[in-house]
Amino acid sequence: QKEVEQNSGPLSVPEGAIASLNCTYSDRGSQSFFWYRQYSGKSPELIMFIYSNGDKEDGRFTAQLNKASQYVSLLIRDSQPSDSATYLCAVKAAGNKLTFGGGTRVLVKP
Amino acid sequence: EAGVAQSPRYKIIEKRQSVAFWCNPISGHATLYWYQQILGQGPKLLIQFQNNGVVDDSQLPKDRFSAERLKGVDSTLKIQPAKLEDSAVYLCASSLWGRTVAKNIQYFGAGTRLSVL
């Protein structure tokens, strides 16, 4: 069983729509959760992190965390073609070790 | 502020050869990480340094991979001998160290793309 699971996609959304990405994790001791964006051939860049149950908003991005159900999600509102990338969910346990999911590829179509 | 620097950007070698990658973290970052990212997968942690000490190397194939971080700044990752399955992007990341989540955010370098033929 993978520790951090994501649907590989591609998730195809029309421009201006909401993209919804999900991530589940197996370690109940996980403390904080990160969403990274990775353009093809580029390195991951942090979008946002969350560590408390509930929602956290940053611009067009909203992260949602439900520790009881062991899932974290990312919503991208008003999706733009520039949002087309792979989105990596990463989960931190003790010691600042990040475990990454396989990523979800998002395609925003004009 | 300068980001994480890595070199080379690309490397092509034949199997059984050796290769080395270099990383210079963001100034002041105590923690340095090496990840392996195989095409279509998420990054996998190989080794984590805190200053010049190893914190976690549980997923480092120690029979062929080695890493060091002399003086707690730059780091090198070496593969000897390389295998076909080592073809991947090798990412270096660095972070501060502290009690808050923000202080432990990892920032990635551009990576080294290794092709083993």
PDB file of C-alpha atoms in Angstrom:
ATOM      1  CA  GLN A   1       0.000   0.000   0.000  1.00  0.00           C
ATOM      2  CA  LYS A   2       1.329   3.364  -1.032  1.00  0.00           C
ATOM      3  CA  GLU A   3       1.781   5.815   1.812  1.00  0.00           C
ATOM      4  CA  VAL A   4       0.480   8.828  -0.116  1.00  0.00           C
ATOM      5  CA  GLU A   5      -1.922   8.261  -2.961  1.00  0.00           C
ATOM      6  CA  GLN A   6      -3.097  10.554  -5.712  1.00  0.00           C
ATOM      7  CA  ASN A   7      -5.034   9.996  -8.894  1.00  0.00           C
ATOM      8  CA  SER A   8      -2.477  10.314 -11.684  1.00  0.00           C
ATOM      9  CA  GLY A   9      -4.949  11.982 -14.058  1.00  0.00           C
ATOM     10  CA  PRO A  10      -4.889  13.764 -16.340  1.00  0.00           C
ATOM     11  CA  LEU A  11      -7.586  15.912 -14.819  1.00  0.00           C
ATOM     12  CA  SER A  12      -8.963  17.974 -17.662  1.00  0.00           C
ATOM     13  CA  VAL A  13     -10.816  21.170 -16.745  1.00  0.00           C
ATOM     14  CA  PRO A  14     -12.067  24.032 -18.886  1.00  0.00           C
ATOM     15  CA  GLU A  15     -10.588  27.461 -18.340  1.00  0.00           C
ATOM     16  CA  GLY A  16     -12.376  29.300 -15.546  1.00  0.00           C
ATOM     17  CA  ALA A  17     -13.657  26.144 -13.867  1.00  0.00           C
ATOM     18  CA  ILE A  18     -12.677  24.670 -10.494  1.00  0.00           C
ATOM     19  CA  ALA A  19     -10.096  21.897 -10.425  1.00  0.00           C
ATOM     20  CA  SER A  20     -10.407  19.526  -7.464  1.00  0.00           C
ATOM     21  CA  LEU A  21      -7.454  17.327  -6.508  1.00  0.00           C
ATOM     22  CA  ASN A  22      -7.454  14.694  -3.787  1.00  0.00           C
ATOM     23  CA  CYS A  23      -4.753  12.984  -1.776  1.00  0.00           C
ATOM     24  CA  THR A  24      -5.025  10.233   0.836  1.00  0.00           C
ATOM     25  CA  TYR A  25      -2.345   9.156   3.288  1.00  0.00           C
ATOM     26  CA  SER A  26      -1.824   6.157   5.502  1.00  0.00           C
ATOM     27  CA  ASP A  27       0.218   7.451   8.462  1.00  0.00           C
ATOM     28  CA  ARG A  28      -2.133   8.762  11.161  1.00  0.00           C
ATOM     29  CA  GLY A  29       0.847  10.448  12.819  1.00  0.00           C
ATOM     30  CA  SER A  30       1.304  12.790   9.861  1.00  0.00           C
ATOM     31  CA  GLN A  31       1.564  16.348  11.052  1.00  0.00           C
ATOM     32  CA  SER A  32       1.531  18.688   8.094  1.00  0.00           C
ATOM     33  CA  PHE A  33       0.621  18.550   4.462  1.00  0.00           C
ATOM     34  CA  PHE A  34       2.003  20.303   1.426  1.00  0.00           C
ATOM     35  CA  TRP A  35       0.937  20.911  -2.133  1.00  0.00           C
ATOM     36  CA  TYR A  36       3.681  21.427  -4.700  1.00  0.00           C
ATOM     37  CA  ARG A  37       3.264  22.309  -8.346  1.00  0.00           C
ATOM     38  CA  GLN A  38       5.683  20.893 -10.897  1.00  0.00           C
ATOM     39  CA  TYR A  39       5.791  22.052 -14.485  1.00  0.00           C
ATOM     40  CA  SER A  40       7.161  19.575 -17.010  1.00  0.00           C
ATOM     41  CA  GLY A  41      10.934  19.444 -16.762  1.00  0.00           C
ATOM     42  CA  LYS A  42      11.023  21.794 -13.787  1.00  0.00           C
ATOM     43  CA  SER A  43      11.469  21.348 -10.053  1.00  0.00           C
ATOM     44  CA  PRO A  44       8.595  21.301  -7.544  1.00  0.00           C
ATOM     45  CA  GLU A  45       7.521  24.648  -6.136  1.00  0.00           C
ATOM     46  CA  LEU A  46       5.421  25.056  -3.012  1.00  0.00           C
ATOM     47  CA  ILE A  47       1.854  26.257  -3.445  1.00  0.00           C
ATOM     48  CA  MET A  48       0.699  26.022   0.157  1.00  0.00           C
ATOM     49  CA  PHE A  49       0.721  23.933   3.304  1.00  0.00           C
ATOM     50  CA  ILE A  50      -1.894  23.052   5.893  1.00  0.00           C
ATOM     51  CA  TYR A  51      -1.718  21.407   9.310  1.00  0.00           C
ATOM     52  CA  SER A  52      -5.086  22.050  10.969  1.00  0.00           C
ATOM     53  CA  ASN A  53      -8.378  20.430  10.042  1.00  0.00           C
ATOM     54  CA  GLY A  54     -10.526  22.583   7.827  1.00  0.00           C
ATOM     55  CA  ASP A  55      -9.860  24.924   4.937  1.00  0.00           C
ATOM     56  CA  LYS A  56      -6.984  27.244   4.168  1.00  0.00           C
ATOM     57  CA  GLU A  57      -7.220  29.724   1.328  1.00  0.00           C
ATOM     58  CA  ASP A  58      -4.432  31.458  -0.583  1.00  0.00           C
ATOM     59  CA  GLY A  59      -5.545  33.386  -3.633  1.00  0.00           C
ATOM     60  CA  ARG A  60      -7.182  31.014  -6.088  1.00  0.00           C
ATOM     61  CA  PHE A  61      -6.036  27.974  -4.107  1.00  0.00           C
ATOM     62  CA  THR A  62      -7.810  26.311  -1.188  1.00  0.00           C
ATOM     63  CA  ALA A  63      -6.405  23.382   0.737  1.00  0.00           C
ATOM     64  CA  GLN A  64      -8.741  21.200   2.790  1.00  0.00           C
ATOM     65  CA  LEU A  65      -7.628  18.772   5.467  1.00  0.00           C
ATOM     66  CA  ASN A  66      -9.593  16.023   7.183  1.00  0.00           C
ATOM     67  CA  LYS A  67      -7.316  14.086   9.522  1.00  0.00           C
ATOM     68  CA  ALA A  68     -10.041  11.685  10.668  1.00  0.00           C
ATOM     69  CA  SER A  69     -10.560  10.538   7.096  1.00  0.00           C
ATOM     70  CA  GLN A  70      -6.867  10.926   6.248  1.00  0.00           C
ATOM     71  CA  TYR A  71      -7.286  13.017   3.174  1.00  0.00           C
ATOM     72  CA  VAL A  72      -6.190  16.390   1.962  1.00  0.00           C
ATOM     73  CA  SER A  73      -7.475  18.167  -1.106  1.00  0.00           C
ATOM     74  CA  LEU A  74      -6.600  21.160  -3.241  1.00  0.00           C
ATOM     75  CA  LEU A  75      -9.088  23.318  -5.086  1.00  0.00           C
ATOM     76  CA  ILE A  76      -7.982  25.622  -7.872  1.00  0.00           C
ATOM     77  CA  ARG A  77     -10.610  28.249  -8.638  1.00  0.00           C
ATOM     78  CA  ASP A  78     -10.856  30.096 -11.953  1.00  0.00           C
ATOM     79  CA  SER A  79      -8.391  27.656 -13.519  1.00  0.00           C
ATOM     80  CA  GLN A  80      -6.017  29.165 -16.073  1.00  0.00           C
ATOM     81  CA  PRO A  81      -3.972  27.468 -18.804  1.00  0.00           C
ATOM     82  CA  SER A  82      -0.889  28.400 -16.780  1.00  0.00           C
ATOM     83  CA  ASP A  83      -2.180  26.080 -14.032  1.00  0.00           C
ATOM     84  CA  SER A  84      -1.533  23.101 -16.308  1.00  0.00           C
ATOM     85  CA  ALA A  85       1.076  21.107 -14.392  1.00  0.00           C
ATOM     86  CA  THR A  86       1.512  18.129 -12.115  1.00  0.00           C
ATOM     87  CA  TYR A  87       0.412  18.721  -8.540  1.00  0.00           C
ATOM     88  CA  LEU A  88       2.271  16.784  -5.863  1.00  0.00           C
ATOM     89  CA  CYS A  89       0.845  16.092  -2.440  1.00  0.00           C
ATOM     90  CA  ALA A  90       3.485  15.684   0.279  1.00  0.00           C
ATOM     91  CA  VAL A  91       2.957  14.529   3.839  1.00  0.00           C
ATOM     92  CA  LYS A  92       5.278  15.232   6.744  1.00  0.00           C
ATOM     93  CA  ALA A  93       5.709  12.925   9.689  1.00  0.00           C
ATOM     94  CA  ALA A  94       8.280  13.333  12.439  1.00  0.00           C
ATOM     95  CA  GLY A  95      11.769  14.551  11.536  1.00  0.00           C
ATOM     96  CA  ASN A  96      10.677  16.735   8.618  1.00  0.00           C
ATOM     97  CA  LYS A  97      10.695  13.782   6.238  1.00  0.00           C
ATOM     98  CA  LEU A  98       8.354  14.442   3.326  1.00  0.00           C
ATOM     99  CA  THR A  99       6.645  11.557   1.574  1.00  0.00           C
ATOM    100  CA  PHE A 100       5.305  12.480  -1.831  1.00  0.00           C
ATOM    101  CA  GLY A 101       2.429  11.077  -3.776  1.00  0.00           C
ATOM    102  CA  GLY A 102       2.813  10.282  -7.445  1.00  0.00           C
ATOM    103  CA  GLY A 103       1.185  13.533  -8.512  1.00  0.00           C
ATOM    104  CA  THR A 104      -1.937  14.482 -10.443  1.00  0.00           C
ATOM    105  CA  ARG A 105      -1.518  15.948 -13.901  1.00  0.00           C
ATOM    106  CA  VAL A 106      -3.890  18.836 -14.556  1.00  0.00           C
ATOM    107  CA  LEU A 107      -4.729  20.120 -18.015  1.00  0.00           C
ATOM    108  CA  VAL A 108      -6.622  23.394 -18.299  1.00  0.00           C
ATOM    109  CA  LYS A 109      -8.149  23.807 -21.715  1.00  0.00           C
ATOM    110  CA  PRO A 110      -8.810  27.321 -23.088  1.00  0.00           C
TER     111      PRO A 110
ATOM    112  CA  GLU B   1      17.937  35.494  -2.365  1.00  0.00           C
ATOM    113  CA  ALA B   2      19.680  32.825  -4.392  1.00  0.00           C
ATOM    114  CA  GLY B   3      17.942  29.483  -4.643  1.00  0.00           C
ATOM    115  CA  VAL B   4      19.282  25.944  -4.397  1.00  0.00           C
ATOM    116  CA  ALA B   5      22.007  25.446  -6.986  1.00  0.00           C
ATOM    117  CA  GLN B   6      22.675  22.086  -8.598  1.00  0.00           C
ATOM    118  CA  SER B   7      25.095  20.889 -11.237  1.00  0.00           C
ATOM    119  CA  PRO B   8      25.325  19.455 -13.754  1.00  0.00           C
ATOM    120  CA  ARG B   9      21.846  19.895 -15.246  1.00  0.00           C
ATOM    121  CA  TYR B  10      22.161  16.845 -17.468  1.00  0.00           C
ATOM    122  CA  LYS B  11      24.391  13.790 -17.442  1.00  0.00           C
ATOM    123  CA  ILE B  12      24.524  10.779 -19.736  1.00  0.00           C
ATOM    124  CA  ILE B  13      26.621   7.799 -18.738  1.00  0.00           C
ATOM    125  CA  GLU B  14      26.865   4.116 -19.498  1.00  0.00           C
ATOM    126  CA  LYS B  15      25.924   1.481 -16.947  1.00  0.00           C
ATOM    127  CA  ARG B  16      28.650   0.567 -14.491  1.00  0.00           C
ATOM    128  CA  GLN B  17      30.186   4.041 -14.770  1.00  0.00           C
ATOM    129  CA  SER B  18      30.262   6.432 -11.846  1.00  0.00           C
ATOM    130  CA  VAL B  19      28.692   9.873 -11.568  1.00  0.00           C
ATOM    131  CA  ALA B  20      28.573  12.682  -9.034  1.00  0.00           C
ATOM    132  CA  PHE B  21      26.110  15.487  -8.467  1.00  0.00           C
ATOM    133  CA  TRP B  22      26.678  18.704  -6.580  1.00  0.00           C
ATOM    134  CA  CYS B  23      24.295  20.842  -4.549  1.00  0.00           C
ATOM    135  CA  ASN B  24      24.644  24.225  -2.862  1.00  0.00           C
ATOM    136  CA  PRO B  25      21.688  24.989  -0.589  1.00  0.00           C
ATOM    137  CA  ILE B  26      20.089  28.322   0.183  1.00  0.00           C
ATOM    138  CA  SER B  27      22.348  30.311   2.480  1.00  0.00           C
ATOM    139  CA  GLY B  28      21.610  29.617   6.122  1.00  0.00           C
ATOM    140  CA  HIS B  29      19.592  26.470   5.517  1.00  0.00           C
ATOM    141  CA  ALA B  30      20.682  23.811   7.965  1.00  0.00           C
ATOM    142  CA  THR B  31      18.878  20.906   6.388  1.00  0.00           C
ATOM    143  CA  LEU B  32      19.659  19.442   2.977  1.00  0.00           C
ATOM    144  CA  TYR B  33      17.832  16.669   1.150  1.00  0.00           C
ATOM    145  CA  TRP B  34      18.533  14.536  -1.897  1.00  0.00           C
ATOM    146  CA  TYR B  35      15.566  13.100  -3.770  1.00  0.00           C
ATOM    147  CA  GLN B  36      15.278  10.747  -6.715  1.00  0.00           C
ATOM    148  CA  GLN B  37      12.386  11.370  -9.083  1.00  0.00           C
ATOM    149  CA  ILE B  38      11.720   8.702 -11.679  1.00  0.00           C
ATOM    150  CA  LEU B  39       9.640   9.808 -14.657  1.00  0.00           C
ATOM    151  CA  GLY B  40       5.946   9.837 -13.811  1.00  0.00           C
ATOM    152  CA  GLN B  41       6.505   9.436 -10.067  1.00  0.00           C
ATOM    153  CA  GLY B  42       6.811  11.723  -7.094  1.00  0.00           C
ATOM    154  CA  PRO B  43      10.191  12.505  -5.534  1.00  0.00           C
ATOM    155  CA  LYS B  44      11.579   9.862  -3.200  1.00  0.00           C
ATOM    156  CA  LEU B  45      13.855  10.906  -0.363  1.00  0.00           C
ATOM    157  CA  LEU B  46      17.306   9.350  -0.564  1.00  0.00           C
ATOM    158  CA  ILE B  47      19.099  11.115   2.265  1.00  0.00           C
ATOM    159  CA  GLN B  48      18.573  14.019   4.673  1.00  0.00           C
ATOM    160  CA  PHE B  49      21.360  15.981   6.342  1.00  0.00           C
ATOM    161  CA  GLN B  50      21.073  18.246   9.363  1.00  0.00           C
ATOM    162  CA  ASN B  51      24.160  20.438   9.133  1.00  0.00           C
ATOM    163  CA  ASN B  52      26.794  17.818   8.261  1.00  0.00           C
ATOM    164  CA  GLY B  53      25.162  14.882  10.036  1.00  0.00           C
ATOM    165  CA  VAL B  54      22.878  12.296   8.439  1.00  0.00           C
ATOM    166  CA  VAL B  55      19.312  12.326   9.779  1.00  0.00           C
ATOM    167  CA  ASP B  56      17.727   9.775   7.454  1.00  0.00           C
ATOM    168  CA  ASP B  57      19.299   7.570   4.797  1.00  0.00           C
ATOM    169  CA  SER B  58      16.905   4.641   5.073  1.00  0.00           C
ATOM    170  CA  GLN B  59      16.056   4.701   1.355  1.00  0.00           C
ATOM    171  CA  LEU B  60      19.586   5.229   0.060  1.00  0.00           C
ATOM    172  CA  PRO B  61      20.927   2.157  -1.797  1.00  0.00           C
ATOM    173  CA  LYS B  62      24.147   2.156   0.144  1.00  0.00           C
ATOM    174  CA  ASP B  63      25.836  -0.478  -1.992  1.00  0.00           C
ATOM    175  CA  ARG B  64      26.078   2.022  -4.835  1.00  0.00           C
ATOM    176  CA  PHE B  65      25.010   5.444  -3.594  1.00  0.00           C
ATOM    177  CA  SER B  66      26.940   7.675  -1.246  1.00  0.00           C
ATOM    178  CA  ALA B  67      26.521  11.267  -0.129  1.00  0.00           C
ATOM    179  CA  GLU B  68      28.400  13.710   1.968  1.00  0.00           C
ATOM    180  CA  ARG B  69      27.953  17.237   3.225  1.00  0.00           C
ATOM    181  CA  LEU B  70      31.276  18.575   4.308  1.00  0.00           C
ATOM    182  CA  LYS B  71      31.283  21.650   6.552  1.00  0.00           C
ATOM    183  CA  GLY B  72      27.492  21.611   6.625  1.00  0.00           C
ATOM    184  CA  VAL B  73      27.032  23.545   3.375  1.00  0.00           C
ATOM    185  CA  ASP B  74      27.590  21.984  -0.078  1.00  0.00           C
ATOM    186  CA  SER B  75      26.764  18.358  -0.705  1.00  0.00           C
ATOM    187  CA  THR B  76      27.663  15.735  -3.276  1.00  0.00           C
ATOM    188  CA  LEU B  77      25.752  12.605  -4.204  1.00  0.00           C
ATOM    189  CA  LYS B  78      27.649   9.818  -5.951  1.00  0.00           C
ATOM    190  CA  ILE B  79      26.532   6.697  -7.756  1.00  0.00           C
ATOM    191  CA  GLN B  80      29.067   3.946  -8.374  1.00  0.00           C
ATOM    192  CA  PRO B  81      28.451   1.798 -10.351  1.00  0.00           C
ATOM    193  CA  ALA B  82      25.353   3.115 -12.099  1.00  0.00           C
ATOM    194  CA  LYS B  83      22.528   0.861 -13.222  1.00  0.00           C
ATOM    195  CA  LEU B  84      19.899   1.411 -15.882  1.00  0.00           C
ATOM    196  CA  GLU B  85      17.225   1.882 -13.217  1.00  0.00           C
ATOM    197  CA  ASP B  86      19.131   4.859 -11.808  1.00  0.00           C
ATOM    198  CA  SER B  87      17.919   6.958 -14.742  1.00  0.00           C
ATOM    199  CA  ALA B  88      15.978   9.738 -13.045  1.00  0.00           C
ATOM    200  CA  VAL B  89      16.081  13.357 -11.987  1.00  0.00           C
ATOM    201  CA  TYR B  90      18.067  13.925  -8.815  1.00  0.00           C
ATOM    202  CA  LEU B  91      16.667  16.822  -6.853  1.00  0.00           C
ATOM    203  CA  CYS B  92      18.359  18.649  -4.034  1.00  0.00           C
ATOM    204  CA  ALA B  93      16.276  20.610  -1.548  1.00  0.00           C
ATOM    205  CA  SER B  94      17.053  22.646   1.536  1.00  0.00           C
ATOM    206  CA  SER B  95      15.175  24.078   4.482  1.00  0.00           C
ATOM    207  CA  LEU B  96      15.691  25.952   7.687  1.00  0.00           C
ATOM    208  CA  TRP B  97      15.173  24.057  10.889  1.00  0.00           C
ATOM    209  CA  GLY B  98      12.703  25.050  13.570  1.00  0.00           C
ATOM    210  CA  ARG B  99       9.539  24.255  15.440  1.00  0.00           C
ATOM    211  CA  THR B 100       7.111  25.804  12.977  1.00  0.00           C
ATOM    212  CA  VAL B 101       5.937  24.349   9.693  1.00  0.00           C
ATOM    213  CA  ALA B 102       7.053  27.482   7.855  1.00  0.00           C
ATOM    214  CA  LYS B 103      10.645  27.012   9.013  1.00  0.00           C
ATOM    215  CA  ASN B 104      10.709  23.503   7.585  1.00  0.00           C
ATOM    216  CA  ILE B 105       9.457  24.279   4.083  1.00  0.00           C
ATOM    217  CA  GLN B 106      11.663  22.569   1.529  1.00  0.00           C
ATOM    218  CA  TYR B 107      12.893  24.527  -1.491  1.00  0.00           C
ATOM    219  CA  PHE B 108      14.046  22.568  -4.501  1.00  0.00           C
ATOM    220  CA  GLY B 109      16.853  23.064  -6.949  1.00  0.00           C
ATOM    221  CA  ALA B 110      16.423  22.586 -10.703  1.00  0.00           C
ATOM    222  CA  GLY B 111      17.668  19.013 -10.525  1.00  0.00           C
ATOM    223  CA  THR B 112      20.108  16.874 -12.483  1.00  0.00           C
ATOM    224  CA  ARG B 113      18.650  14.648 -15.170  1.00  0.00           C
ATOM    225  CA  LEU B 114      20.635  11.406 -15.339  1.00  0.00           C
ATOM    226  CA  SER B 115      20.369   8.994 -18.235  1.00  0.00           C
ATOM    227  CA  VAL B 116      22.092   5.639 -17.846  1.00  0.00           C
ATOM    228  CA  LEU B 117      22.550   3.800 -21.158  1.00  0.00           C
TER     229      LEU B 117
END
